[in-house]
Amino acid sequence: MTDQAHPAEAALPGKPTAASRTTLSHIMTGNDTNLLGTVHGGVIMKFADDAAGAVAGRHSGGPAVTASMDEMVFLEPVRIGDLVHVRAQCNWTGRSSMEIGVRVMAERWNESTPATQVGTAYMVFAAVDSDGRPRPVPPVIPETERDKRRFQEAQIRRTHRLARRRAIKELREKRAAEGLNEQ
């Protein structure tokens, strides 16, 4: 299935990047820690998924589900007592999918120092109808030069995702044709 715009769906009006941009914030507690005493990566990943899901739902005007996490990078550890802000926006849209960019920032809850970037993620969401089938999404309209750069980078990531998927499928088919099916 391709994710290119179809003529009948091209009539959906575009939405500017700012229309669905959101920030979620949360203070990290002892319940969020791993065995090393820092915040568990999975806690940050869920928080990123929550923010990205809000953006996807806002942009598409209805339900959207996580299709993939293209990349999650942890730059710095997050500690108990950090106030974590997850900022998310729609970077790119296809026919029914959206790439949501996420930036994770952290600051000490009791200090007035600036927040520092502690992580980033790129997540792909698919808009779905009430039966769980893909539904069309409005195109995203990049507003700033930064938004335009993010849109172009998202197109590159999409191209790489599709090429990787195609290469893996071809390898599996080749191995199957050679009688090398793994059980």
Short mmCIF file of N, CA and C in Angstrom, two decimals:
data_model
loop_
_atom_site.label_atom_id
_atom_site.label_comp_id
_atom_site.label_asym_id
_atom_site.label_seq_id
_atom_site.Cartn_x
_atom_site.Cartn_y
_atom_site.Cartn_z
N MET A 1 0.84 -1.17 0.00
CA MET A 1 0.00 0.00 0.00
C MET A 1 0.89 1.23 0.00
N THR A 2 0.63 2.16 -0.91
CA THR A 2 1.41 3.40 -0.94
C THR A 2 0.71 4.43 -0.10
N ASP A 3 1.43 5.50 0.18
CA ASP A 3 0.89 6.55 1.02
C ASP A 3 0.89 7.87 0.26
N GLN A 4 0.63 7.81 -1.04
CA GLN A 4 0.58 9.01 -1.86
C GLN A 4 -0.86 9.53 -1.88
N ALA A 5 -0.98 10.84 -2.07
CA ALA A 5 -2.30 11.46 -2.10
C ALA A 5 -3.09 10.96 -3.31
N HIS A 6 -4.36 10.67 -3.10
CA HIS A 6 -5.25 10.27 -4.18
C HIS A 6 -6.10 11.48 -4.55
N PRO A 7 -6.49 11.63 -5.83
CA PRO A 7 -7.23 12.82 -6.25
C PRO A 7 -8.48 13.09 -5.43
N ALA A 8 -9.23 12.06 -5.08
CA ALA A 8 -10.47 12.26 -4.32
C ALA A 8 -10.17 12.79 -2.92
N GLU A 9 -8.98 12.49 -2.40
CA GLU A 9 -8.65 12.91 -1.05
C GLU A 9 -7.85 14.21 -1.03
N ALA A 10 -7.45 14.69 -2.20
CA ALA A 10 -6.66 15.91 -2.27
C ALA A 10 -7.47 17.12 -1.83
N ALA A 11 -8.80 16.96 -1.76
CA ALA A 11 -9.66 18.08 -1.39
C ALA A 11 -9.58 18.42 0.10
N LEU A 12 -8.97 17.55 0.91
CA LEU A 12 -8.84 17.87 2.33
C LEU A 12 -8.00 19.14 2.48
N PRO A 13 -8.50 20.12 3.22
CA PRO A 13 -7.70 21.34 3.39
C PRO A 13 -6.48 21.06 4.28
N GLY A 14 -5.37 21.68 3.94
CA GLY A 14 -4.15 21.51 4.73
C GLY A 14 -4.25 22.20 6.08
N LYS A 15 -3.41 21.75 6.99
CA LYS A 15 -3.34 22.36 8.31
C LYS A 15 -1.91 22.82 8.57
N PRO A 16 -1.75 24.01 9.11
CA PRO A 16 -0.39 24.47 9.43
C PRO A 16 0.21 23.66 10.57
N THR A 17 1.52 23.60 10.58
CA THR A 17 2.24 22.84 11.61
C THR A 17 1.78 23.24 13.01
N ALA A 18 1.61 24.53 13.25
CA ALA A 18 1.27 25.02 14.59
C ALA A 18 -0.11 24.56 15.06
N ALA A 19 -0.99 24.17 14.15
CA ALA A 19 -2.36 23.82 14.52
C ALA A 19 -2.43 22.62 15.46
N SER A 20 -1.47 21.71 15.39
CA SER A 20 -1.54 20.51 16.23
C SER A 20 -0.34 20.37 17.16
N ARG A 21 0.58 21.29 17.13
CA ARG A 21 1.77 21.23 17.99
C ARG A 21 1.32 21.21 19.46
N THR A 22 2.00 20.42 20.28
CA THR A 22 1.63 20.33 21.69
C THR A 22 2.83 20.07 22.57
N THR A 23 2.67 20.35 23.85
CA THR A 23 3.70 20.05 24.86
C THR A 23 3.02 19.39 26.05
N LEU A 24 3.57 18.26 26.50
CA LEU A 24 3.13 17.62 27.73
C LEU A 24 4.26 17.73 28.73
N SER A 25 3.93 17.95 30.00
CA SER A 25 4.95 18.07 31.04
C SER A 25 4.59 17.18 32.22
N HIS A 26 5.65 16.66 32.87
CA HIS A 26 5.44 15.75 34.00
C HIS A 26 6.68 15.75 34.88
N ILE A 27 6.49 15.72 36.20
CA ILE A 27 7.62 15.59 37.12
C ILE A 27 7.90 14.10 37.32
N MET A 28 9.16 13.73 37.15
CA MET A 28 9.56 12.33 37.30
C MET A 28 9.73 11.98 38.78
N THR A 29 9.20 10.82 39.15
CA THR A 29 9.23 10.38 40.55
C THR A 29 9.96 9.05 40.67
N GLY A 30 10.04 8.55 41.88
CA GLY A 30 10.68 7.27 42.12
C GLY A 30 10.03 6.12 41.37
N ASN A 31 8.74 6.22 41.08
CA ASN A 31 8.05 5.17 40.33
C ASN A 31 8.54 5.07 38.89
N ASP A 32 9.24 6.10 38.42
CA ASP A 32 9.68 6.14 37.03
C ASP A 32 11.10 5.64 36.82
N THR A 33 11.77 5.22 37.89
CA THR A 33 13.20 4.92 37.78
C THR A 33 13.51 3.48 37.40
N ASN A 34 14.71 3.31 36.85
CA ASN A 34 15.22 1.99 36.51
C ASN A 34 16.17 1.52 37.61
N LEU A 35 16.88 0.44 37.39
CA LEU A 35 17.79 -0.11 38.40
C LEU A 35 19.01 0.77 38.63
N LEU A 36 19.28 1.71 37.74
CA LEU A 36 20.42 2.62 37.90
C LEU A 36 20.04 3.90 38.63
N GLY A 37 18.77 4.05 38.96
CA GLY A 37 18.33 5.23 39.69
C GLY A 37 18.00 6.42 38.81
N THR A 38 18.01 6.23 37.50
CA THR A 38 17.57 7.29 36.59
C THR A 38 16.22 6.88 36.00
N VAL A 39 15.59 7.80 35.31
CA VAL A 39 14.27 7.50 34.75
C VAL A 39 14.41 6.47 33.64
N HIS A 40 13.57 5.48 33.69
CA HIS A 40 13.57 4.37 32.73
C HIS A 40 13.27 4.90 31.33
N GLY A 41 14.03 4.43 30.34
CA GLY A 41 13.81 4.85 28.95
C GLY A 41 12.41 4.58 28.48
N GLY A 42 11.81 3.49 28.95
CA GLY A 42 10.45 3.16 28.55
C GLY A 42 9.43 4.18 29.03
N VAL A 43 9.69 4.79 30.18
CA VAL A 43 8.80 5.84 30.69
C VAL A 43 8.85 7.04 29.75
N ILE A 44 10.06 7.41 29.32
CA ILE A 44 10.21 8.53 28.40
C ILE A 44 9.58 8.17 27.05
N MET A 45 9.75 6.94 26.60
CA MET A 45 9.16 6.52 25.33
C MET A 45 7.63 6.60 25.37
N LYS A 46 7.03 6.17 26.47
CA LYS A 46 5.58 6.25 26.58
C LYS A 46 5.11 7.70 26.58
N PHE A 47 5.85 8.54 27.30
CA PHE A 47 5.52 9.96 27.35
C PHE A 47 5.60 10.56 25.94
N ALA A 48 6.64 10.18 25.19
CA ALA A 48 6.79 10.65 23.81
C ALA A 48 5.62 10.15 22.94
N ASP A 49 5.22 8.89 23.13
CA ASP A 49 4.11 8.32 22.38
C ASP A 49 2.81 9.04 22.71
N ASP A 50 2.61 9.39 23.99
CA ASP A 50 1.41 10.12 24.39
C ASP A 50 1.33 11.48 23.69
N ALA A 51 2.44 12.22 23.71
CA ALA A 51 2.46 13.55 23.08
C ALA A 51 2.27 13.43 21.57
N ALA A 52 2.98 12.49 20.96
CA ALA A 52 2.86 12.30 19.51
C ALA A 52 1.45 11.88 19.13
N GLY A 53 0.83 11.03 19.95
CA GLY A 53 -0.54 10.61 19.69
C GLY A 53 -1.52 11.77 19.75
N ALA A 54 -1.30 12.69 20.69
CA ALA A 54 -2.15 13.88 20.77
C ALA A 54 -2.02 14.72 19.51
N VAL A 55 -0.79 14.89 19.04
CA VAL A 55 -0.57 15.67 17.82
C VAL A 55 -1.22 14.98 16.62
N ALA A 56 -1.03 13.66 16.51
CA ALA A 56 -1.60 12.92 15.38
C ALA A 56 -3.13 13.01 15.37
N GLY A 57 -3.73 12.89 16.55
CA GLY A 57 -5.19 13.00 16.64
C GLY A 57 -5.68 14.39 16.30
N ARG A 58 -4.96 15.39 16.78
CA ARG A 58 -5.33 16.77 16.47
C ARG A 58 -5.19 17.05 14.98
N HIS A 59 -4.06 16.63 14.41
CA HIS A 59 -3.83 16.94 13.00
C HIS A 59 -4.83 16.21 12.11
N SER A 60 -5.08 14.94 12.40
CA SER A 60 -5.96 14.15 11.53
C SER A 60 -7.43 14.35 11.83
N GLY A 61 -7.74 14.96 12.97
CA GLY A 61 -9.13 15.19 13.31
C GLY A 61 -9.86 13.95 13.78
N GLY A 62 -9.13 13.00 14.36
CA GLY A 62 -9.77 11.78 14.84
C GLY A 62 -8.73 10.78 15.31
N PRO A 63 -9.15 9.53 15.47
CA PRO A 63 -8.25 8.52 16.01
C PRO A 63 -7.03 8.27 15.11
N ALA A 64 -5.90 8.04 15.77
CA ALA A 64 -4.67 7.69 15.07
C ALA A 64 -3.90 6.72 15.96
N VAL A 65 -3.23 5.77 15.34
CA VAL A 65 -2.50 4.75 16.09
C VAL A 65 -1.02 4.80 15.74
N THR A 66 -0.20 4.40 16.69
CA THR A 66 1.24 4.35 16.46
C THR A 66 1.53 3.24 15.46
N ALA A 67 2.19 3.59 14.35
CA ALA A 67 2.57 2.60 13.35
C ALA A 67 4.03 2.18 13.54
N SER A 68 4.88 3.13 13.89
CA SER A 68 6.29 2.79 14.12
C SER A 68 6.97 3.91 14.87
N MET A 69 8.03 3.52 15.56
CA MET A 69 8.92 4.51 16.14
C MET A 69 10.18 4.42 15.30
N ASP A 70 10.39 5.43 14.50
CA ASP A 70 11.49 5.41 13.56
C ASP A 70 12.83 5.52 14.29
N GLU A 71 12.86 6.32 15.30
CA GLU A 71 14.12 6.54 15.99
C GLU A 71 13.83 7.18 17.34
N MET A 72 14.50 6.70 18.37
CA MET A 72 14.45 7.35 19.69
C MET A 72 15.88 7.46 20.16
N VAL A 73 16.31 8.67 20.43
CA VAL A 73 17.68 8.92 20.86
C VAL A 73 17.63 9.53 22.26
N PHE A 74 18.37 8.93 23.18
CA PHE A 74 18.50 9.47 24.53
C PHE A 74 19.85 10.19 24.61
N LEU A 75 19.82 11.48 24.87
CA LEU A 75 21.03 12.29 24.88
C LEU A 75 21.63 12.45 26.27
N GLU A 76 20.79 12.52 27.27
CA GLU A 76 21.22 12.71 28.66
C GLU A 76 20.28 11.92 29.56
N PRO A 77 20.77 11.46 30.72
CA PRO A 77 19.85 10.78 31.64
C PRO A 77 18.86 11.78 32.26
N VAL A 78 17.70 11.27 32.60
CA VAL A 78 16.67 12.04 33.30
C VAL A 78 16.64 11.51 34.72
N ARG A 79 16.53 12.42 35.69
CA ARG A 79 16.61 12.03 37.10
C ARG A 79 15.29 12.25 37.82
N ILE A 80 15.16 11.60 38.95
CA ILE A 80 14.01 11.85 39.81
C ILE A 80 13.99 13.35 40.13
N GLY A 81 12.82 13.93 40.06
CA GLY A 81 12.68 15.36 40.34
C GLY A 81 12.83 16.24 39.11
N ASP A 82 13.17 15.66 37.98
CA ASP A 82 13.23 16.47 36.76
C ASP A 82 11.82 16.73 36.27
N LEU A 83 11.60 17.95 35.83
CA LEU A 83 10.36 18.31 35.15
C LEU A 83 10.63 18.08 33.67
N VAL A 84 9.95 17.11 33.09
CA VAL A 84 10.18 16.72 31.70
C VAL A 84 9.08 17.31 30.83
N HIS A 85 9.50 17.93 29.73
CA HIS A 85 8.57 18.50 28.75
C HIS A 85 8.77 17.74 27.45
N VAL A 86 7.70 17.22 26.89
CA VAL A 86 7.76 16.56 25.60
C VAL A 86 7.02 17.45 24.61
N ARG A 87 7.77 17.95 23.64
CA ARG A 87 7.22 18.84 22.61
C ARG A 87 7.10 18.05 21.32
N ALA A 88 5.93 18.09 20.71
CA ALA A 88 5.70 17.29 19.51
C ALA A 88 4.99 18.11 18.44
N GLN A 89 5.30 17.77 17.18
CA GLN A 89 4.63 18.41 16.06
C GLN A 89 4.58 17.47 14.87
N CYS A 90 3.64 17.72 13.98
CA CYS A 90 3.51 16.94 12.75
C CYS A 90 4.54 17.48 11.75
N ASN A 91 5.49 16.63 11.36
CA ASN A 91 6.53 17.04 10.42
C ASN A 91 6.14 16.80 8.96
N TRP A 92 5.37 15.73 8.71
CA TRP A 92 5.08 15.30 7.34
C TRP A 92 3.81 14.48 7.34
N THR A 93 3.09 14.52 6.23
CA THR A 93 1.91 13.68 6.08
C THR A 93 1.93 13.00 4.72
N GLY A 94 1.37 11.80 4.71
CA GLY A 94 1.12 11.08 3.48
C GLY A 94 -0.37 11.01 3.28
N ARG A 95 -0.84 9.91 2.69
CA ARG A 95 -2.28 9.75 2.48
C ARG A 95 -3.01 9.54 3.80
N SER A 96 -2.48 8.62 4.61
CA SER A 96 -3.12 8.31 5.89
C SER A 96 -2.13 8.31 7.06
N SER A 97 -0.87 8.54 6.76
CA SER A 97 0.13 8.51 7.82
C SER A 97 0.72 9.88 8.07
N MET A 98 1.30 10.01 9.26
CA MET A 98 1.90 11.27 9.69
C MET A 98 3.19 10.96 10.43
N GLU A 99 4.25 11.70 10.13
CA GLU A 99 5.44 11.60 10.97
C GLU A 99 5.36 12.71 12.00
N ILE A 100 5.50 12.31 13.26
CA ILE A 100 5.47 13.25 14.36
C ILE A 100 6.88 13.33 14.95
N GLY A 101 7.42 14.52 15.02
CA GLY A 101 8.72 14.74 15.63
C GLY A 101 8.53 15.10 17.09
N VAL A 102 9.37 14.53 17.94
CA VAL A 102 9.27 14.74 19.39
C VAL A 102 10.62 15.20 19.93
N ARG A 103 10.59 16.24 20.74
CA ARG A 103 11.79 16.71 21.44
C ARG A 103 11.51 16.61 22.94
N VAL A 104 12.42 15.95 23.66
CA VAL A 104 12.26 15.76 25.10
C VAL A 104 13.23 16.70 25.81
N MET A 105 12.69 17.53 26.68
CA MET A 105 13.48 18.51 27.44
C MET A 105 13.31 18.20 28.93
N ALA A 106 14.34 18.51 29.72
CA ALA A 106 14.24 18.29 31.17
C ALA A 106 14.89 19.45 31.91
N GLU A 107 14.30 19.76 33.06
CA GLU A 107 14.86 20.78 33.95
C GLU A 107 14.58 20.34 35.39
N ARG A 108 15.41 20.81 36.32
CA ARG A 108 15.17 20.49 37.72
C ARG A 108 13.90 21.19 38.16
N TRP A 109 13.06 20.47 38.90
CA TRP A 109 11.78 21.01 39.32
C TRP A 109 11.91 22.22 40.23
N ASN A 110 13.01 22.31 40.98
CA ASN A 110 13.16 23.36 41.99
C ASN A 110 14.25 24.37 41.65
N GLU A 111 14.68 24.42 40.40
CA GLU A 111 15.71 25.38 39.99
C GLU A 111 15.17 26.19 38.81
N SER A 112 15.73 27.37 38.64
CA SER A 112 15.29 28.21 37.52
C SER A 112 16.31 28.21 36.39
N THR A 113 16.94 27.06 36.18
CA THR A 113 17.88 26.94 35.06
C THR A 113 17.12 26.51 33.82
N PRO A 114 17.64 26.84 32.66
CA PRO A 114 16.92 26.46 31.43
C PRO A 114 16.85 24.94 31.25
N ALA A 115 15.80 24.51 30.60
CA ALA A 115 15.66 23.08 30.29
C ALA A 115 16.70 22.70 29.24
N THR A 116 17.17 21.45 29.32
CA THR A 116 18.12 20.95 28.33
C THR A 116 17.47 19.81 27.56
N GLN A 117 17.90 19.66 26.32
CA GLN A 117 17.36 18.58 25.50
C GLN A 117 17.96 17.27 25.94
N VAL A 118 17.10 16.29 26.25
CA VAL A 118 17.56 14.99 26.73
C VAL A 118 17.20 13.86 25.78
N GLY A 119 16.39 14.14 24.75
CA GLY A 119 16.03 13.09 23.82
C GLY A 119 15.24 13.60 22.63
N THR A 120 15.20 12.77 21.59
CA THR A 120 14.39 13.05 20.40
C THR A 120 13.79 11.75 19.90
N ALA A 121 12.71 11.88 19.17
CA ALA A 121 12.08 10.70 18.56
C ALA A 121 11.34 11.11 17.31
N TYR A 122 11.23 10.16 16.39
CA TYR A 122 10.39 10.31 15.20
C TYR A 122 9.45 9.12 15.18
N MET A 123 8.17 9.42 15.18
CA MET A 123 7.16 8.38 15.24
C MET A 123 6.20 8.53 14.08
N VAL A 124 5.75 7.40 13.55
CA VAL A 124 4.79 7.41 12.46
C VAL A 124 3.45 6.92 13.00
N PHE A 125 2.43 7.71 12.74
CA PHE A 125 1.07 7.37 13.15
C PHE A 125 0.21 7.19 11.91
N ALA A 126 -0.76 6.31 12.01
CA ALA A 126 -1.74 6.13 10.95
C ALA A 126 -3.10 6.56 11.47
N ALA A 127 -3.78 7.39 10.71
CA ALA A 127 -5.14 7.78 11.05
C ALA A 127 -6.05 6.61 10.69
N VAL A 128 -6.99 6.30 11.57
CA VAL A 128 -7.89 5.17 11.33
C VAL A 128 -9.35 5.59 11.54
N ASP A 129 -10.23 4.88 10.84
CA ASP A 129 -11.66 5.13 11.01
C ASP A 129 -12.20 4.25 12.14
N SER A 130 -13.51 4.24 12.31
CA SER A 130 -14.11 3.48 13.42
C SER A 130 -13.93 1.98 13.28
N ASP A 131 -13.61 1.51 12.07
CA ASP A 131 -13.35 0.08 11.85
C ASP A 131 -11.87 -0.25 11.90
N GLY A 132 -11.03 0.73 12.21
CA GLY A 132 -9.60 0.51 12.28
C GLY A 132 -8.89 0.53 10.94
N ARG A 133 -9.60 0.95 9.89
CA ARG A 133 -8.98 1.03 8.56
C ARG A 133 -8.38 2.42 8.36
N PRO A 134 -7.31 2.51 7.57
CA PRO A 134 -6.69 3.81 7.32
C PRO A 134 -7.68 4.80 6.72
N ARG A 135 -7.56 6.04 7.15
CA ARG A 135 -8.39 7.11 6.60
C ARG A 135 -7.47 8.27 6.20
N PRO A 136 -7.90 9.09 5.26
CA PRO A 136 -7.04 10.17 4.79
C PRO A 136 -6.82 11.24 5.86
N VAL A 137 -5.66 11.88 5.76
CA VAL A 137 -5.32 12.98 6.67
C VAL A 137 -5.08 14.25 5.85
N PRO A 138 -5.31 15.39 6.47
CA PRO A 138 -5.01 16.63 5.75
C PRO A 138 -3.50 16.80 5.58
N PRO A 139 -3.09 17.42 4.49
CA PRO A 139 -1.65 17.68 4.35
C PRO A 139 -1.19 18.66 5.42
N VAL A 140 0.05 18.52 5.86
CA VAL A 140 0.62 19.48 6.79
C VAL A 140 1.22 20.61 5.97
N ILE A 141 1.07 21.82 6.46
CA ILE A 141 1.63 22.99 5.79
C ILE A 141 2.76 23.54 6.65
N PRO A 142 4.02 23.28 6.27
CA PRO A 142 5.15 23.82 7.04
C PRO A 142 5.11 25.35 6.99
N GLU A 143 5.31 25.98 8.16
CA GLU A 143 5.17 27.44 8.24
C GLU A 143 6.51 28.16 8.26
N THR A 144 7.46 27.63 9.00
CA THR A 144 8.74 28.31 9.17
C THR A 144 9.82 27.58 8.39
N GLU A 145 10.99 28.17 8.30
CA GLU A 145 12.11 27.49 7.64
C GLU A 145 12.45 26.20 8.39
N ARG A 146 12.36 26.22 9.72
CA ARG A 146 12.61 25.01 10.51
C ARG A 146 11.58 23.93 10.18
N ASP A 147 10.31 24.33 10.06
CA ASP A 147 9.26 23.38 9.69
C ASP A 147 9.52 22.80 8.30
N LYS A 148 9.96 23.63 7.37
CA LYS A 148 10.26 23.17 6.01
C LYS A 148 11.42 22.18 6.02
N ARG A 149 12.45 22.45 6.83
CA ARG A 149 13.58 21.52 6.96
C ARG A 149 13.11 20.20 7.54
N ARG A 150 12.28 20.25 8.59
CA ARG A 150 11.76 19.03 9.20
C ARG A 150 10.92 18.22 8.22
N PHE A 151 10.14 18.90 7.39
CA PHE A 151 9.34 18.23 6.37
C PHE A 151 10.24 17.48 5.40
N GLN A 152 11.30 18.15 4.92
CA GLN A 152 12.23 17.52 3.98
C GLN A 152 12.97 16.35 4.62
N GLU A 153 13.40 16.50 5.87
CA GLU A 153 14.08 15.40 6.56
C GLU A 153 13.13 14.22 6.76
N ALA A 154 11.87 14.50 7.04
CA ALA A 154 10.88 13.42 7.21
C ALA A 154 10.70 12.65 5.91
N GLN A 155 10.73 13.33 4.78
CA GLN A 155 10.62 12.64 3.49
C GLN A 155 11.81 11.70 3.29
N ILE A 156 13.00 12.12 3.72
CA ILE A 156 14.19 11.27 3.62
C ILE A 156 14.02 10.03 4.51
N ARG A 157 13.56 10.23 5.75
CA ARG A 157 13.35 9.09 6.65
C ARG A 157 12.33 8.12 6.07
N ARG A 158 11.27 8.64 5.47
CA ARG A 158 10.25 7.78 4.87
C ARG A 158 10.84 6.96 3.73
N THR A 159 11.61 7.61 2.88
CA THR A 159 12.27 6.90 1.78
C THR A 159 13.14 5.77 2.30
N HIS A 160 13.88 6.04 3.36
CA HIS A 160 14.75 5.02 3.96
C HIS A 160 13.94 3.89 4.58
N ARG A 161 12.84 4.20 5.26
CA ARG A 161 11.99 3.16 5.85
C ARG A 161 11.46 2.23 4.76
N LEU A 162 10.96 2.81 3.67
CA LEU A 162 10.41 2.00 2.58
C LEU A 162 11.48 1.17 1.91
N ALA A 163 12.66 1.75 1.70
CA ALA A 163 13.76 1.00 1.06
C ALA A 163 14.20 -0.16 1.95
N ARG A 164 14.30 0.08 3.25
CA ARG A 164 14.70 -0.98 4.19
C ARG A 164 13.67 -2.10 4.19
N ARG A 165 12.40 -1.75 4.23
CA ARG A 165 11.32 -2.74 4.22
C ARG A 165 11.37 -3.57 2.93
N ARG A 166 11.57 -2.90 1.80
CA ARG A 166 11.64 -3.58 0.50
C ARG A 166 12.85 -4.52 0.44
N ALA A 167 14.02 -4.06 0.91
CA ALA A 167 15.23 -4.88 0.89
C ALA A 167 15.08 -6.13 1.75
N ILE A 168 14.47 -5.99 2.92
CA ILE A 168 14.26 -7.14 3.80
C ILE A 168 13.29 -8.13 3.15
N LYS A 169 12.21 -7.62 2.56
CA LYS A 169 11.24 -8.50 1.89
C LYS A 169 11.92 -9.26 0.75
N GLU A 170 12.71 -8.57 -0.05
CA GLU A 170 13.41 -9.22 -1.17
C GLU A 170 14.38 -10.29 -0.67
N LEU A 171 15.10 -10.01 0.40
CA LEU A 171 16.03 -10.99 0.95
C LEU A 171 15.28 -12.23 1.43
N ARG A 172 14.17 -12.04 2.12
CA ARG A 172 13.39 -13.17 2.61
C ARG A 172 12.84 -14.01 1.46
N GLU A 173 12.37 -13.33 0.41
CA GLU A 173 11.86 -14.05 -0.75
C GLU A 173 12.97 -14.84 -1.43
N LYS A 174 14.15 -14.26 -1.53
CA LYS A 174 15.29 -14.93 -2.14
C LYS A 174 15.68 -16.17 -1.34
N ARG A 175 15.74 -16.01 -0.01
CA ARG A 175 16.11 -17.14 0.84
C ARG A 175 15.05 -18.24 0.75
N ALA A 176 13.78 -17.86 0.68
CA ALA A 176 12.70 -18.86 0.56
C ALA A 176 12.82 -19.60 -0.77
N ALA A 177 13.15 -18.88 -1.85
CA ALA A 177 13.30 -19.51 -3.15
C ALA A 177 14.48 -20.47 -3.18
N GLU A 178 15.47 -20.21 -2.33
CA GLU A 178 16.64 -21.09 -2.23
C GLU A 178 16.43 -22.24 -1.24
N GLY A 179 15.21 -22.29 -0.67
CA GLY A 179 14.92 -23.36 0.28
C GLY A 179 15.50 -23.10 1.66
N LEU A 180 15.77 -21.86 1.98
CA LEU A 180 16.39 -21.52 3.27
C LEU A 180 15.38 -20.91 4.23
N ASN A 181 14.17 -21.40 4.21
CA ASN A 181 13.16 -20.90 5.15
C ASN A 181 13.54 -21.28 6.58
N GLU A 182 13.51 -20.29 7.43
CA GLU A 182 13.75 -20.56 8.86
C GLU A 182 12.41 -20.86 9.52
N GLN A 183 12.41 -21.77 10.45
CA GLN A 183 11.20 -22.13 11.17
C GLN A 183 11.08 -21.32 12.42
#
